[in-house]
Short mmCIF file of C-alpha atoms in Angstrom, two decimals:
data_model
loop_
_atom_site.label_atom_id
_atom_site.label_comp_id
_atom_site.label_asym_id
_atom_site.label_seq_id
_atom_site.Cartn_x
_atom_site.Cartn_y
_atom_site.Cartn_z
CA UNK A 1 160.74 -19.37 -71.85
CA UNK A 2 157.55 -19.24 -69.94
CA UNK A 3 157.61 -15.31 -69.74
CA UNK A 4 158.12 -15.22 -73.67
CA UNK A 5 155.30 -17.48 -74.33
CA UNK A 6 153.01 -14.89 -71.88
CA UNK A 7 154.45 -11.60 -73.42
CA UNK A 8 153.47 -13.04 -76.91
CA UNK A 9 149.98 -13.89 -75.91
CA UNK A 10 149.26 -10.98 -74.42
CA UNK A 11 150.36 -8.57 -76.57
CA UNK A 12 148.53 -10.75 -79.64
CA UNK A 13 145.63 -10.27 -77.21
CA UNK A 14 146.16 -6.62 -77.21
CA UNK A 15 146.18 -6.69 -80.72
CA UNK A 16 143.41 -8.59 -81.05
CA UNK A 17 141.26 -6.62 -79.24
CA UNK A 18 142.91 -3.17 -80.74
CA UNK A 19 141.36 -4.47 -84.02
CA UNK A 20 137.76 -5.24 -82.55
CA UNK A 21 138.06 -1.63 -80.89
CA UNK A 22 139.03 -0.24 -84.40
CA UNK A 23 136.26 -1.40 -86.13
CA UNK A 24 133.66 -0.41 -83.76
CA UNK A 25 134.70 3.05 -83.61
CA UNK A 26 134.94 2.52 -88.21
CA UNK A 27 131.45 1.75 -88.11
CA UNK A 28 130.08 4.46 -85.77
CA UNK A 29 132.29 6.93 -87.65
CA UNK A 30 130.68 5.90 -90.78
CA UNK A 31 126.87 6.47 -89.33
CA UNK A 32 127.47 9.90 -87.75
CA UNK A 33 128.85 10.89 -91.33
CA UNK A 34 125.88 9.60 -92.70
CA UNK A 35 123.35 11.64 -90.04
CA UNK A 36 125.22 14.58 -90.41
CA UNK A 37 125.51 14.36 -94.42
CA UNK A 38 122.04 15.79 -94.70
CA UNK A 39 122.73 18.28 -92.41
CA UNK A 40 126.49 19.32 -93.30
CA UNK A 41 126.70 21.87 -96.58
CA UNK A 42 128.85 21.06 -98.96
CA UNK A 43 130.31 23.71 -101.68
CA UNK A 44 129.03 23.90 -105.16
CA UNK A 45 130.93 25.29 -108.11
CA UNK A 46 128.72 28.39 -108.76
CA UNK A 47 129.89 31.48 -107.63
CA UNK A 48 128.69 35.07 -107.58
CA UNK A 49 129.06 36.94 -110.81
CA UNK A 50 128.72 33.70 -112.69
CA UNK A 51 126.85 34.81 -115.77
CA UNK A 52 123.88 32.51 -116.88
CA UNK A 53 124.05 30.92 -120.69
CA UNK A 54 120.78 31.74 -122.64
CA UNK A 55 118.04 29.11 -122.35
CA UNK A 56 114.39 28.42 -123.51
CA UNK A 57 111.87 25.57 -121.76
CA UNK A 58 108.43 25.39 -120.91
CA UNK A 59 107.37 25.62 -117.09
CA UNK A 60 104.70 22.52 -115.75
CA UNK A 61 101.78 25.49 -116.52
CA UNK A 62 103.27 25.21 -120.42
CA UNK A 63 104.34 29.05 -119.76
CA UNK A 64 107.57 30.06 -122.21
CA UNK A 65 110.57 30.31 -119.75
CA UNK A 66 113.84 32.04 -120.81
CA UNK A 67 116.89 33.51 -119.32
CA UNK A 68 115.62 37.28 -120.43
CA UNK A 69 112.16 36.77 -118.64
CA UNK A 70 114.02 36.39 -115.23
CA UNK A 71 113.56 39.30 -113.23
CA UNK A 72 116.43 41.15 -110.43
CA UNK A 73 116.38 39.46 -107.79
CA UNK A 74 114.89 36.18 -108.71
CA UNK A 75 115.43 32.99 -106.27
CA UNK A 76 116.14 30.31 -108.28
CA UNK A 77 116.52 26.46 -106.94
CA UNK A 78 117.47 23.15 -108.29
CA UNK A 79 116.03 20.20 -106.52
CA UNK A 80 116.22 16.61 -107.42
CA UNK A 81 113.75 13.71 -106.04
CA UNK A 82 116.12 11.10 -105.60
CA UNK A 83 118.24 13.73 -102.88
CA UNK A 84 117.75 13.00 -99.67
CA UNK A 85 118.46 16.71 -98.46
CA UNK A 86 116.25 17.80 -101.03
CA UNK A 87 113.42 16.14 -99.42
CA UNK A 88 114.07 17.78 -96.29
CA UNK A 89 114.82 21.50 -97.58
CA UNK A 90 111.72 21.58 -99.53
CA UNK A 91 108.74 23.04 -97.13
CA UNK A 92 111.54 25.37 -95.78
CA UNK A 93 112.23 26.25 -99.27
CA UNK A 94 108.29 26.78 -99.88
CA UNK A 95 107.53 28.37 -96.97
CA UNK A 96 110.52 31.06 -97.82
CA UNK A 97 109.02 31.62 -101.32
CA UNK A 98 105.55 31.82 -100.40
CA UNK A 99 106.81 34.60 -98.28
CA UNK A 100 108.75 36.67 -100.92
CA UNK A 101 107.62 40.22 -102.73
CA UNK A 102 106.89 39.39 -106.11
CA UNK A 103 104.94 35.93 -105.71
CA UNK A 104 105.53 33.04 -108.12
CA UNK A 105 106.90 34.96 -110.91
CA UNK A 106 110.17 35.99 -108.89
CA UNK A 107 110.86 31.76 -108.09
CA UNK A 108 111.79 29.67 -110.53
CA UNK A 109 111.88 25.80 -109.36
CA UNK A 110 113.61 23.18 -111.56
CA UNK A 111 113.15 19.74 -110.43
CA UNK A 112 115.92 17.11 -112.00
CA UNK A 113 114.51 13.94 -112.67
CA UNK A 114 111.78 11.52 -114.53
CA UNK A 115 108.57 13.66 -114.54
CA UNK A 116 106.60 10.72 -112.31
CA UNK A 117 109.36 10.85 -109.60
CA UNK A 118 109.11 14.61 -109.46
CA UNK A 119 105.54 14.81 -109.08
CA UNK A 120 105.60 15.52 -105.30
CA UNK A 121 108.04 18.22 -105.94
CA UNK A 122 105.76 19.86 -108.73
CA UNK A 123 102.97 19.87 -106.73
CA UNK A 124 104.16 21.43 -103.72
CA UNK A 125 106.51 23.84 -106.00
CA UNK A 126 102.80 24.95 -108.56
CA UNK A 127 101.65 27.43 -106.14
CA UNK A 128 104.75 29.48 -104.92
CA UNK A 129 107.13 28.76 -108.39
CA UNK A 130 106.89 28.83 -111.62
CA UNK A 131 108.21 24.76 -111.93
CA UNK A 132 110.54 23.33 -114.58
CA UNK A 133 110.88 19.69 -114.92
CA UNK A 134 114.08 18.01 -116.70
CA UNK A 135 116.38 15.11 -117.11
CA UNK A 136 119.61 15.76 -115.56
CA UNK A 137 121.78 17.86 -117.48
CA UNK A 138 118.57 19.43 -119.26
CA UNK A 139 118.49 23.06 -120.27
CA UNK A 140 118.04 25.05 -117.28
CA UNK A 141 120.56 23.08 -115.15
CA UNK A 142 123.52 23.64 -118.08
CA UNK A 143 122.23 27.15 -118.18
CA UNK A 144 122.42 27.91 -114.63
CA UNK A 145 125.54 25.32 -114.62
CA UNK A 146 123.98 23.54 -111.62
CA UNK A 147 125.05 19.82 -111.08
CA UNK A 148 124.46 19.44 -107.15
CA UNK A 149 121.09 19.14 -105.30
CA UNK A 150 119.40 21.15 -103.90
CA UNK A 151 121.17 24.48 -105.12
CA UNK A 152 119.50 28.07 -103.64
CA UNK A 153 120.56 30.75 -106.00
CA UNK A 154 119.50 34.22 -106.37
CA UNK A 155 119.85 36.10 -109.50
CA UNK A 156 119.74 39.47 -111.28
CA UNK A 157 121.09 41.78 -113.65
CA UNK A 158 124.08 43.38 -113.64
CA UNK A 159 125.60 47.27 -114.90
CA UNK A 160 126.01 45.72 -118.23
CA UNK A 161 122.26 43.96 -118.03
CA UNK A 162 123.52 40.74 -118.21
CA UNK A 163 121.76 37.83 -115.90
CA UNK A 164 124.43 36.83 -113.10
CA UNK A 165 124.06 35.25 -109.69
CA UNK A 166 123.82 37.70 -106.73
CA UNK A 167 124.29 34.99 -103.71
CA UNK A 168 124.89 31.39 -104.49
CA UNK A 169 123.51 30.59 -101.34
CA UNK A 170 119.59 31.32 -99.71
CA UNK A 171 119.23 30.37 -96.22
CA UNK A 172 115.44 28.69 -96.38
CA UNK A 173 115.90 27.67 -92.54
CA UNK A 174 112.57 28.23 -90.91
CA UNK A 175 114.21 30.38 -87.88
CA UNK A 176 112.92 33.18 -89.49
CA UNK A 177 115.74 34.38 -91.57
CA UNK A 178 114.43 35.67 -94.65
CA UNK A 179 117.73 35.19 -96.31
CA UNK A 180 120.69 34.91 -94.95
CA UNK A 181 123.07 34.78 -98.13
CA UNK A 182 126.10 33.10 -97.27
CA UNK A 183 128.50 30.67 -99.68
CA UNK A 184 126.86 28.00 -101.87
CA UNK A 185 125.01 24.89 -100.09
CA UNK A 186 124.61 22.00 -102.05
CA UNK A 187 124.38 18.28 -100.38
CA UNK A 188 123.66 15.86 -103.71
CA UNK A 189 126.69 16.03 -106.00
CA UNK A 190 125.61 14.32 -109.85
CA UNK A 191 128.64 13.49 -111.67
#
């Protein structure tokens, strides 16, 4: 009887300390998703050859802004300030752009979000963009079909003139690589 007694405290002791183990290695699992979430691209739904819809805004400079006045080969990005990854892509993003053929009128900015939240964004956007501000789900965004932050497009015509997008992904990492245009990178999904 003894030996029972000692098998079924030690193995409830095993348990025991099984659980404590289990949620330790729960909780560190949970941080290093957390680090490597702003690091770690996810996939967004637009894809090459997606055509975009006709729109018609107003840039932060009150400049008319519409789907025809894009020209080939336009990089195109959708940030929002409440996205953590958004924050940190940003002076790679600006530094890329400032670099680009074409200045300001071949970058087109939208910032998603309450104009005084999105001031840091406009200002740092105004001298390499031309800068759209919007609520989520605002005209460019449905346009462009864009719903996860921050989204690197580029854009241009195709043989039958219509506006598509020519690589749903821009590499903006500051290695150097003027644009390495892989898959789609998005890290803020808005439902």
């Amino acid at each position: 009887m003894f030996f029972l007694i000692a098998a079924v405290v030690f193995v409830g002791s095993l348990g025991a300390l099984n659980l404590v183990l289990m949620i330790g290695v729960i909780k560190r699992l949970r941080e290093h998703t957390e680090r490597l979430s702003a690091f770690s691209p996810q996939t967004s739904d637009i894809e090459v050859g997606t055509e975009i819809s006709a729109f018609r805004t107003v840039t932060v400079d009150d400049e008319p802004l519409a789907q025809e006045s894009l020209p080939d080969d336009t990089l195109v990005a959708f940030f929002s300030p409440t996205c953590g990854p958004c924050k940190t892509t940003l002076p790679s993003f600006v530094a890329h752009a400032r670099r680009l053929a074409g200045g300001r009128n071949r970058v087109l900015a939208t910032v998603v979000g309450d104009t005084d939240a999105a001031a840091q964004f406009v200002a740092e956007l105004k001298p390499v963009a031309r800068v759209v501000v919007e609520p989520p789900a605002g005209t460019v965004s449905t346009a462009f079909g864009a719903r996860a932050y921050p989204t690197l497009l580029r854009v241009g015509r195709d043989d039958g003139g219509r506006l598509v997008v020519t690589s749903s992904h821009v590499d903006v990492a500051p290695n150097g690589d003027m644009a390495a245009d892989v898959d789609s990178t998005t890290a803020h999904v808005v439902a």
